[in-house]
Coordinates of C-alpha atoms and ligand atoms in Angstrom, one line a residue:
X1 CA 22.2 29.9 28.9
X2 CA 19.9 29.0 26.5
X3 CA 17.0 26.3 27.2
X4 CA 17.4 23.0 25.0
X5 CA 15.2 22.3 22.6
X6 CA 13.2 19.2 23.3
X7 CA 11.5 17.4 20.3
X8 CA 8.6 14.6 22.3
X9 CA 10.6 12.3 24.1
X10 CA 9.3 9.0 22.7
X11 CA 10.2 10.0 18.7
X12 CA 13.5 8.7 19.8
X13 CA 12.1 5.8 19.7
X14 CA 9.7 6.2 16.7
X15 CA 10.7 3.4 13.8
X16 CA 12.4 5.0 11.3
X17 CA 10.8 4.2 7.6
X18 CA 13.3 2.7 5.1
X19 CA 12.5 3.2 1.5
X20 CA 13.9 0.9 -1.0
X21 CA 16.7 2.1 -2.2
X22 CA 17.8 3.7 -5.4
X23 CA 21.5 2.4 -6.3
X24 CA 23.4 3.9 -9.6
X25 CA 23.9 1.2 -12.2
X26 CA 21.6 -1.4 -10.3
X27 CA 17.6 -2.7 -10.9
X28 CA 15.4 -1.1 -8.2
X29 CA 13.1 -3.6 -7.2
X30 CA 12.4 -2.3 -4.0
X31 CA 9.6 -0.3 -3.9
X32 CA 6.9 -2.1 -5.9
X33 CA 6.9 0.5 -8.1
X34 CA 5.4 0.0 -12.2
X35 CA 8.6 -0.3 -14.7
X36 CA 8.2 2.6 -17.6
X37 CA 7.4 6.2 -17.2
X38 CA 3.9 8.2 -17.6
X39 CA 2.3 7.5 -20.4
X40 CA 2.0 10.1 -23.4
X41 CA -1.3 11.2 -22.5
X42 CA -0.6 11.6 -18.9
X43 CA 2.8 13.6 -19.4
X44 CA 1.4 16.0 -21.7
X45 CA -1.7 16.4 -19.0
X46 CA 1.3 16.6 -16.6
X47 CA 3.0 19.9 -18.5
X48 CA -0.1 21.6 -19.3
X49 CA -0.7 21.6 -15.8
X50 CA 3.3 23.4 -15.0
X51 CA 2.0 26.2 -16.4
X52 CA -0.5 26.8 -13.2
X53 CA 2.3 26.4 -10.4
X54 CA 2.5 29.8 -9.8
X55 CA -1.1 29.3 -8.3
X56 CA -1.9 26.9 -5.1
X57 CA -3.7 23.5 -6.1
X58 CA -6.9 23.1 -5.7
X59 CA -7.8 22.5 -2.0
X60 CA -10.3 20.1 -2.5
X61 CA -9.2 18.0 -5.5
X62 CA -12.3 18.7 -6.8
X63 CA -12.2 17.6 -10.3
X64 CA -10.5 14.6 -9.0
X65 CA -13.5 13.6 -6.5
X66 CA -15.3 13.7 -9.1
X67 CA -14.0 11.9 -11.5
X68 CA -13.3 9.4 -9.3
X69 CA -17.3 9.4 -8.0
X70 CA -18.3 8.7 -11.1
X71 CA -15.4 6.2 -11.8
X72 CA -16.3 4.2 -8.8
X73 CA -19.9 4.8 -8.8
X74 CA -19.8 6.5 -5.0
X75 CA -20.8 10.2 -4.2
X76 CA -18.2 12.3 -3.4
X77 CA -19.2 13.1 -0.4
X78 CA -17.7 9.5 0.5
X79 CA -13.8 10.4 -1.1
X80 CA -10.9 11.8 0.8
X81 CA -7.9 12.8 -1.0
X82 CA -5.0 12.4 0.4
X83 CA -0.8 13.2 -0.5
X84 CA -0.4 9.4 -0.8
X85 CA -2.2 6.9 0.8
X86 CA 0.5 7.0 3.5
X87 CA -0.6 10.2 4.4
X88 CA -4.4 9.2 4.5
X89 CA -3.0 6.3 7.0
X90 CA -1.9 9.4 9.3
X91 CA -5.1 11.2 8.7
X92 CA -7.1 8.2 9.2
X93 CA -5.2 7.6 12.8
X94 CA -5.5 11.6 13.6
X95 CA -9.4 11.5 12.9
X96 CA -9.9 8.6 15.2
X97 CA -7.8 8.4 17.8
X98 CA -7.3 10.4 21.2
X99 CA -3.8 9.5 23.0
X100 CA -3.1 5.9 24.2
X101 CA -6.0 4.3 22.5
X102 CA -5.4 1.4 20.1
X103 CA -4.8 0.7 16.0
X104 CA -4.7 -3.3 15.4
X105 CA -3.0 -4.2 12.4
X106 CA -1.0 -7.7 11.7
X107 CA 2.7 -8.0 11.5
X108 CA 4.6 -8.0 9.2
X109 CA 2.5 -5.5 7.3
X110 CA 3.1 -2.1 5.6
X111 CA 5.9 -0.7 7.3
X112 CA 4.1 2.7 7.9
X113 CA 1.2 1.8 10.2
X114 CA 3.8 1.2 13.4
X115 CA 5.0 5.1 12.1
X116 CA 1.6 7.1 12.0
X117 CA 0.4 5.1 14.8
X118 CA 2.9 6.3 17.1
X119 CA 3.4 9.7 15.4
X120 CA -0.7 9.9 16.3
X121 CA -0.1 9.4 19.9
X122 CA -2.1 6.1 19.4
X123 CA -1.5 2.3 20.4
X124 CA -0.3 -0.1 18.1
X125 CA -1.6 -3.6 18.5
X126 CA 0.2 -5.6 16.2
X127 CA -1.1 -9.6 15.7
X128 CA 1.4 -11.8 14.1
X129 CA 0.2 -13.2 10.2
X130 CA -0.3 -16.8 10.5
X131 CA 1.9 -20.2 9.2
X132 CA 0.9 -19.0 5.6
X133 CA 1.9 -15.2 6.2
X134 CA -1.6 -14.4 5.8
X135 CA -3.6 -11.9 8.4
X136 CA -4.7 -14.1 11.4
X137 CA -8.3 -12.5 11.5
X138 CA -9.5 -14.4 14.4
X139 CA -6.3 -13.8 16.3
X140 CA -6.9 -9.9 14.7
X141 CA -10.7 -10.4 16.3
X142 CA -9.5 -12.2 20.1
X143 CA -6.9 -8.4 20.6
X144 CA -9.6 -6.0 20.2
X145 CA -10.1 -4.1 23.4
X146 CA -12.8 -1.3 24.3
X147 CA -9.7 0.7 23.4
X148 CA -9.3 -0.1 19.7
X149 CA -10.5 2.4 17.2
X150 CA -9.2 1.7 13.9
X151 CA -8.1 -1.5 12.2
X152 CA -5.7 -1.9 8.8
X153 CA -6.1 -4.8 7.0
X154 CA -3.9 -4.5 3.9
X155 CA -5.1 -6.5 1.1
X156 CA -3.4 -7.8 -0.2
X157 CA -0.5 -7.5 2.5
X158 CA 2.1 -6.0 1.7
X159 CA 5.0 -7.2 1.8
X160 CA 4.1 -10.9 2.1
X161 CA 1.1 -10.3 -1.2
X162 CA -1.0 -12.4 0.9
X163 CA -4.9 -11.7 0.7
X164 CA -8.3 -12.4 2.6
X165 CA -10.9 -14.2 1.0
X166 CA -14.5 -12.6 0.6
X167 CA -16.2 -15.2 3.2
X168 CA -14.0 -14.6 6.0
X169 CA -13.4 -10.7 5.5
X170 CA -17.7 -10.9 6.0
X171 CA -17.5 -12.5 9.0
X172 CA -14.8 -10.6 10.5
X173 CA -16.4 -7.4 9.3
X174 CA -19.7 -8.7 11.1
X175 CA -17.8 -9.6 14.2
X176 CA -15.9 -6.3 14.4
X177 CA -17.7 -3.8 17.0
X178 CA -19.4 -1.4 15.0
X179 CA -17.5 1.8 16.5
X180 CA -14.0 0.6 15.4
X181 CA -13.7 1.3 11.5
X182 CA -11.8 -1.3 9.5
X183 CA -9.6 0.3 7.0
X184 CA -9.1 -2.0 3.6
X185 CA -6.0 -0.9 2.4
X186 CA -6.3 -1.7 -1.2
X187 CA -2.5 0.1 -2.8
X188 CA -2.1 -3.5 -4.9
X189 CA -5.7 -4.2 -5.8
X190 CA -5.3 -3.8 -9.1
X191 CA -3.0 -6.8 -9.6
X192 CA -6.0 -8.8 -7.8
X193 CA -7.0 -11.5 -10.6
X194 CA -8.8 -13.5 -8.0
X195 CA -12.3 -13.2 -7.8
X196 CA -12.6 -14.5 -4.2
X197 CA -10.7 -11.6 -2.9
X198 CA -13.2 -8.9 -2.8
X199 CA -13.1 -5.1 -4.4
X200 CA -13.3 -3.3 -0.5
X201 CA -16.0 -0.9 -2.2
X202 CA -18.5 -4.2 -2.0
X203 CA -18.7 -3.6 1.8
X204 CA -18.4 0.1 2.4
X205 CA -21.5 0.9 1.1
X206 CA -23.7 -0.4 3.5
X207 CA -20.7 -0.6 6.8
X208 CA -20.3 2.7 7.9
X209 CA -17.3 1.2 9.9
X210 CA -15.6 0.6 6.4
X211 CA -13.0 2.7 4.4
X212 CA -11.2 1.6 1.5
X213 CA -7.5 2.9 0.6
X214 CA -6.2 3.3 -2.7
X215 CA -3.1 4.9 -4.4
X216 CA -2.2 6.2 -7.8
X217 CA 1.4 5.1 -7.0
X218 CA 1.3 1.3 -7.9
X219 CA -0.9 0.3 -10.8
X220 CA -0.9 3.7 -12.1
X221 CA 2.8 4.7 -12.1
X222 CA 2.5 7.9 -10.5
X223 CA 4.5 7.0 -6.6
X224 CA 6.6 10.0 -7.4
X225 CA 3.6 12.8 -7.9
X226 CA 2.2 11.6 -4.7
X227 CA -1.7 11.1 -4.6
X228 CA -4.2 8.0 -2.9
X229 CA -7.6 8.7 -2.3
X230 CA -10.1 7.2 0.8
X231 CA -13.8 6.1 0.2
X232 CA -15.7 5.9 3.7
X233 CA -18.8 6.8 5.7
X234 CA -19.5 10.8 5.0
X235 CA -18.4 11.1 8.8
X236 CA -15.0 9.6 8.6
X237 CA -14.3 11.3 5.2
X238 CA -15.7 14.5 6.6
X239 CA -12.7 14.0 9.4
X240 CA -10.1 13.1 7.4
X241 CA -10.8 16.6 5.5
X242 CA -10.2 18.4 8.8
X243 CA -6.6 16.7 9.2
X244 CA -5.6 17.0 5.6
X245 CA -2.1 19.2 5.7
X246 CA -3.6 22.2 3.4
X247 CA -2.5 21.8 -0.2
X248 CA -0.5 19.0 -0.1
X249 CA -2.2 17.4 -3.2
X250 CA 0.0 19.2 -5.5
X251 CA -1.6 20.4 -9.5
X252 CA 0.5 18.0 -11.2
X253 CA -0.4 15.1 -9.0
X254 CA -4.6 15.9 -9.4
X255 CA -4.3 16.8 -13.2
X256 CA -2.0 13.1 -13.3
X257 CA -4.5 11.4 -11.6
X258 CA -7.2 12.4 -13.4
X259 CA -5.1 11.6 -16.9
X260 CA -4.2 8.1 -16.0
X261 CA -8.2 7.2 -15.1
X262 CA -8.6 8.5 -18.5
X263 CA -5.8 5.7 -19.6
X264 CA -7.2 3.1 -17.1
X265 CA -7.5 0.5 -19.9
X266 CA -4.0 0.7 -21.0
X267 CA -2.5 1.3 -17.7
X268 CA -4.6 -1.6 -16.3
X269 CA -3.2 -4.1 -19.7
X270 CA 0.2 -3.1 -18.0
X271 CA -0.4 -5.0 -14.6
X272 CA -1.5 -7.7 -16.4
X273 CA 1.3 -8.4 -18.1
X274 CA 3.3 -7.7 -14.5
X275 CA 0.4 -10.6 -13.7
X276 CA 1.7 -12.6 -15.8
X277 CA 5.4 -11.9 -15.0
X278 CA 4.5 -12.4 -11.6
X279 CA 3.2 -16.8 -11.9
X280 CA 6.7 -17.1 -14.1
X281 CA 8.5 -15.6 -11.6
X282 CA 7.0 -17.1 -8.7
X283 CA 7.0 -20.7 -10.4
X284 CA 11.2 -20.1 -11.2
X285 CA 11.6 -19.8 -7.3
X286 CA 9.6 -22.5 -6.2
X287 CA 11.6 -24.7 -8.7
X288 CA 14.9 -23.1 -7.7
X289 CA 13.9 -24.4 -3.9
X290 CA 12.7 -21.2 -2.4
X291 CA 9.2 -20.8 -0.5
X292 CA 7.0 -18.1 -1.7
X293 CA 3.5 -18.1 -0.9
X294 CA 1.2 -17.1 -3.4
X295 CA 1.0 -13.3 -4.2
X296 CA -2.0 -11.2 -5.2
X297 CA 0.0 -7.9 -6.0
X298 CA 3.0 -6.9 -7.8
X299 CA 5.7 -8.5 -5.9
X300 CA 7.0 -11.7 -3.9
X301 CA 7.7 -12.3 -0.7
X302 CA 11.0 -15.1 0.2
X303 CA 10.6 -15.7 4.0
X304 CA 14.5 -16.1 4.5
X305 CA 14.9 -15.2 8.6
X306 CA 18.3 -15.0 9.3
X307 CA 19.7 -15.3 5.5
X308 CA 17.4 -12.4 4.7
X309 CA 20.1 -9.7 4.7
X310 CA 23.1 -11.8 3.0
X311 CA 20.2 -12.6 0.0
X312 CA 19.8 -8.7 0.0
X313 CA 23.6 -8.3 -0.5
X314 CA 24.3 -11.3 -2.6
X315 CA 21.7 -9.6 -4.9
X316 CA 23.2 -6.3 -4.9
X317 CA 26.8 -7.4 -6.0
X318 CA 24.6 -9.4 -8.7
X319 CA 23.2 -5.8 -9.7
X320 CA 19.4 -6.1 -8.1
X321 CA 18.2 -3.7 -5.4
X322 CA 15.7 -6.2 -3.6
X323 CA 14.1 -4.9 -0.2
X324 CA 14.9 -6.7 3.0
X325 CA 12.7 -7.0 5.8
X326 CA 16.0 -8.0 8.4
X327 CA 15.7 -11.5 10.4
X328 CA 11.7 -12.0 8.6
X329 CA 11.9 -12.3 4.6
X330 CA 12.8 -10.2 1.3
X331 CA 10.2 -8.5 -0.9
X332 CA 11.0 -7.9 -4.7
X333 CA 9.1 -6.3 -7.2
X334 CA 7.9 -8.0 -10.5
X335 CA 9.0 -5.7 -13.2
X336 CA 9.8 -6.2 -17.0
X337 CA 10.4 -9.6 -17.9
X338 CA 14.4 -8.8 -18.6
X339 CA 14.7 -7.4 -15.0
X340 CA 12.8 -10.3 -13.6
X341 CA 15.2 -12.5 -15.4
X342 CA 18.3 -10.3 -13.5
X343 CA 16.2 -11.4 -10.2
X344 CA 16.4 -15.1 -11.0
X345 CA 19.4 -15.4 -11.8
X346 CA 20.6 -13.7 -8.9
X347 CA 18.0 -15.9 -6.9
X348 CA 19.4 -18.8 -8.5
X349 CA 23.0 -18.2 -7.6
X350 CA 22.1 -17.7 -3.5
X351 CA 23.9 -20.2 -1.3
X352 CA 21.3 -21.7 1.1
Ligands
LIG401 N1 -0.4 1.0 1.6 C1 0.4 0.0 1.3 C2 0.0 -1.4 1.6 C3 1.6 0.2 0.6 O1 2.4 -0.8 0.3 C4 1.9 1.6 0.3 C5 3.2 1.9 -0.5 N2 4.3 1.1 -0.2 C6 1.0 2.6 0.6 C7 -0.1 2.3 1.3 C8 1.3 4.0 0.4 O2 1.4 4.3 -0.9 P1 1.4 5.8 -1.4 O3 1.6 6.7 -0.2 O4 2.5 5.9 -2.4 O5 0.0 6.0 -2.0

C-alpha cells in the first residue's frame, strides 16, 4: 500500500481568500478595481513587449526600480518588486518571521494578511478597528508582545476606507519597538485627497522599521498584469529579494508598469473623478438611511452585520456584484457614474 500524501495539517484550516466575483451580464463592483481598460499608450507598450515572451522577464525589474527611484525620489536599493503587493505581504512575513512568532494587524482589514500570516508559519494578532471602523492604534500598541515582528497598517483600510491621521501614525510609529517593522500598506493611496493622512514615504526615510506598499492594480488599472512594489530599509528590501518566487514579475506586467508612470497625469485625473464619484455616492446612502463612514479610497464600506449577505443578494437580482464581508458589512466599489447609479438604486430598493 501506498503512503498518503499529507499536505501540513493546519492548511485545513487556513482561510480560504474569496475574490469578488465576476457574474455574466452583472456590474462587478467587488474588487475595487478602476472602470475602463489600459490606456492607448500602455497597451501598445503592453504588445511591444509580447514579442519578448519567448525570453524570461527580467529578474530584477530593473528598468522598473528605476523608474520608480527616480519617480519617488528614493534609491533603488530601497524598492522591492513584488507579483502584486499580495505577494510582497508573503514576502514581507517570510523575511521576518521564524515559526510561531507574531504579525499584528486590525480586523476587519485586507482579507490576505490572516492568509500569508498562517501560510508563513507566523502568529496573527488581530485587534479589532474601533466604534468608527478605524485601526485602534493604541489597542494595536497595548498587543505587541516580544514576539511581534511585523505590523500592517493598511491605509487606508481596506475594506472599511478608513485612514490614520499624520499626528497619531507619528506617535505610534515612535512608540512601536524599533525591531518590529511597520508595514504602511498604501494599495488606495492614490484616491487620498486628504492632506492629514500622510504619503508613508514621509516616514520611511529616516525609520528603518518602516516599509511602504503599493500596487499598480488600483489607481493604475493594471490588477490583472499583477505588479506592487515595496520601499524600505536596504536590509528589509535586501530580504524580501531573497524570498521573491524567481520571475514572477512577468515582461508585460514591468513594461505596463513602467507605461502607466509615464501616463500618471491622466491615470491620476481618472481617480479623481472616481473621487468625486465617491462624496455623491457616499452622500446618496447617508440620505437613503445607511451608515458609511467616510472613505479615503475607491470604495464604501455599509456595516450591515447580519443583513450583510441578503444586501449582497438583493443587489445581485438587481444586477450589481457588491462584496460581502458575512455577519460584519459590504464593500462596493465606486466606478463610472452610470454603474454607481445601478448601486443606488439597488441600495435604495434594500428592505431594512
Ligand atoms: N493591499 C490591500 C489593502 C489591498 O486591498 C489589496 C488588493 N485588494 C492588495 C494589497 C493587493 O493588491 P495587489 O496584489 O493586486 O497589488
Amino acid at each position: 500500500m501506498s503512503a498518503p500524501i499529507n499536505p501540513r495539517a493546519d492548511l485545513a484550516a487556513l482561510p480560504a481568500y474569496v475574490p469578488g466575483r465576476s457574474v455574466p451580464g452583472a456590474i462587478k463592483l467587488a474588487s475595487n478595481e478602476v472602470p475602463g481598460g489600459p490606456l492607448p499608450s500602455v497597451a501598445d507598450a503592453i504588445s511591444h513587449a509580447l514579442q519578448e515572451v519567448n525570453r524570461y522577464p527580467d529578474m530584477g525589474s530593473q528598468a522598473l526600480t528605476a523608474r520608480l527611484a527616480d519617480e519617488l525620489k528614493v534609491p533603488e536599493s530601497r524598492i522591492a518588486i513584488g507579483c502584486g503587493s499580495v505577494s510582497l505581504c508573503q514576502q514581507l512575513v517570510q523575511a521576518m518571521c521564524a515559526p510561531g512568532e507574531e504579525v499584528l494587524y486590525a480586523w476587519r482589514s485586507f482579507e490576505a494578511y490572516p492568509i500569508v500570516t498562517q501560510v508563513g508559519n507566523a502568529t496573527s494578532i488581530k485587534v479589532p478597528l474601533d466604534g468608527t471602523h478605524t485601526h485602534d492604534l493604541a489597542a494595536m500598541l497595548a498587543a505587541i508582545t516580544p514576539k511581534t515582528r511585523l505590523i500592517f497598517v493598511c491605509n487606508p483600510n481596506n475594506p472599511t476606507g478608513t485612514a490614520v491621521r499624520r499626528r497619531e501614525l507619528a506617535s505610534f510609529l515612535d512608540a512601536v519597538p524599533s525591531d518590529v517593522l511597520v508595514v504602511l500598506d498604501e494599495a488606495y493611496r492614490e484616491f487620498v485627497t486628504d492632506e492629514e493622512i500622510p504619503d508613508g514615504l514621509e516616514f520611511v526615510a529616516d525609520r528603518p522599521n518602516v516599509a511602504v506598499l503599493r500596487t499598480f492594480s488600483k489607481a493604475y488599472g493594471l490588477a490583472g498584469l499583477r505588479v506592487g512594489y515595496a520601499v524600505g530599509h536596504e536590509d528589509v528590501v535586501t530580504a524580501l529579494r531573497k524570498v521573491y518566487v524567481a520571475f514572477s514579475v512577468n515582461t508585460l506586467a514591468q513594461t505596463a508598469a513602467i507605461a502607466s508612470l509615464g501616463a500618471k497625469d491622466e491615470l491620476l485625473t481618472r481617480c479623481s473623478r472616481i473621487v468625486e464619484e465617491r462624496g455623491r455616492v457616499r452622500t446618496a446612502l447617508i440620505e437613503a438611511g445607511f451608515e458609511v463612514p467616510e472613505t479615503h479610497a475607491n470604495f464604501v464600506w455599509l456595516p450591515l452585520g447580519e443583513r450583510t449577505v441578503a444586501f449582497a443578494e438583493h443587489a445581485l437580482d438587481r444586477k450589481v456584484v457588491v462584496r460581502p464581508f458575512a455577519g460584519d458589512g459590504v464593500r462596493v466599489t465606486v466606478s463610472t457614474p452610470d454603474e454607481n447609479d445601478l448601486f443606488l438604486e439597488a441600495a435604495r430598493a434594500f428592505e431594512r
